[in-house]
Amino acid sequence: MSRMVMGMVLLVVAFLMLVASAGIKSGGTPRPSTSLLRAVSMGFMVLAGALLVSSMVRVIDAGEVGVKHAFGTVTPSALLPGIRFVEPWSNVEI
């Protein structure tokens, strides 16, 4: 859950940096800082995407099964061994 929150915060920061670079660029002659700001914001977007995807991956070892639960409800089917993609707000009990 913490990786998902961190990913969302980084996405917001990257968006604000893009808006700031657009504001600087529209103010007249383009400055070198606008391209640097855009590059840093794109890096933050890539990092945020990686954090969001990694918060959805669960690995269940061989010989074990997982049960997914969220908001007080448990899914009726078990998660078999392997790499599984689950919602980031769900918990998986082995």
Coordinates of C-alpha atoms in Angstrom, one line a residue:
M1 CA 0.0 0.0 0.0
S2 CA 2.9 2.4 0.8
R3 CA 4.3 1.9 -2.7
M4 CA 1.0 2.8 -4.3
V5 CA 0.8 6.0 -2.2
M6 CA 4.3 6.9 -3.1
G7 CA 3.7 6.3 -6.8
M8 CA 0.6 8.5 -6.7
V9 CA 2.5 11.3 -4.9
L10 CA 5.3 11.1 -7.5
L11 CA 2.7 11.3 -10.3
V12 CA 1.2 14.5 -8.7
V13 CA 4.7 16.0 -8.3
A14 CA 5.6 15.2 -12.0
F15 CA 2.3 16.8 -13.2
L16 CA 3.0 19.9 -11.2
M17 CA 6.5 20.1 -12.6
L18 CA 5.2 19.7 -16.2
V19 CA 2.7 22.5 -15.5
A20 CA 5.5 24.7 -14.1
S21 CA 7.7 24.1 -17.2
A22 CA 4.8 25.0 -19.5
G23 CA 4.3 28.2 -17.6
I24 CA 8.0 29.1 -17.8
K25 CA 8.0 28.3 -21.5
S26 CA 5.0 30.4 -22.3
G27 CA 6.5 33.4 -20.6
G28 CA 8.6 34.4 -23.6
T29 CA 11.8 33.0 -24.8
P30 CA 12.4 29.4 -23.8
R31 CA 15.0 28.9 -21.1
P32 CA 17.3 25.9 -20.6
S33 CA 15.6 25.2 -17.2
T34 CA 12.3 24.2 -19.0
S35 CA 13.9 21.3 -20.8
L36 CA 15.6 20.2 -17.5
L37 CA 12.3 20.5 -15.6
R38 CA 10.5 18.4 -18.3
A39 CA 13.2 15.7 -18.2
V40 CA 13.1 15.4 -14.5
S41 CA 9.3 15.3 -14.5
M42 CA 9.4 12.5 -17.1
G43 CA 11.8 10.6 -14.9
F44 CA 9.4 11.0 -12.0
M45 CA 6.6 9.6 -14.2
V46 CA 8.6 6.6 -15.1
L47 CA 9.6 6.0 -11.4
A48 CA 5.9 6.4 -10.4
G49 CA 4.8 3.9 -13.0
A50 CA 7.3 1.4 -11.8
L51 CA 6.2 1.8 -8.2
L52 CA 2.5 1.4 -9.1
V53 CA 3.2 -1.7 -11.1
S54 CA 5.4 -3.2 -8.4
S55 CA 2.7 -2.6 -5.8
M56 CA 0.4 -4.9 -7.9
V57 CA 2.8 -7.9 -8.1
R58 CA 2.6 -10.7 -5.6
V59 CA 4.8 -13.9 -5.7
I60 CA 3.3 -17.0 -4.2
D61 CA 5.9 -19.8 -3.7
A62 CA 5.6 -23.4 -4.8
G63 CA 3.5 -25.5 -2.4
E64 CA 1.6 -22.5 -1.1
V65 CA -1.7 -20.8 -2.0
G66 CA -2.9 -17.3 -1.4
V67 CA -6.2 -15.8 -0.5
K68 CA -7.0 -12.3 -1.5
H69 CA -9.0 -10.1 0.7
A70 CA -10.0 -6.4 0.6
F71 CA -12.5 -4.2 2.5
G72 CA -13.7 -7.1 4.7
T73 CA -14.5 -9.5 1.8
V74 CA -12.5 -12.6 0.9
T75 CA -12.4 -13.9 -2.7
P76 CA -13.8 -17.5 -3.0
S77 CA -11.0 -18.7 -5.3
A78 CA -7.4 -19.3 -4.1
L79 CA -4.4 -17.8 -5.9
L80 CA -2.2 -20.6 -7.1
P81 CA 1.7 -20.5 -7.0
G82 CA 3.4 -18.1 -9.3
I83 CA 3.6 -14.4 -10.1
R84 CA 0.1 -12.8 -9.6
F85 CA -1.2 -9.4 -10.4
V86 CA -3.7 -8.2 -7.8
E87 CA -5.3 -4.9 -7.0
P88 CA -2.9 -2.7 -5.0
W89 CA -5.5 -2.2 -2.2
S90 CA -5.9 -6.0 -1.7
N91 CA -3.9 -8.0 0.8
V92 CA -2.8 -11.6 0.1
E93 CA -2.5 -14.1 2.9
I94 CA -0.4 -17.1 2.2

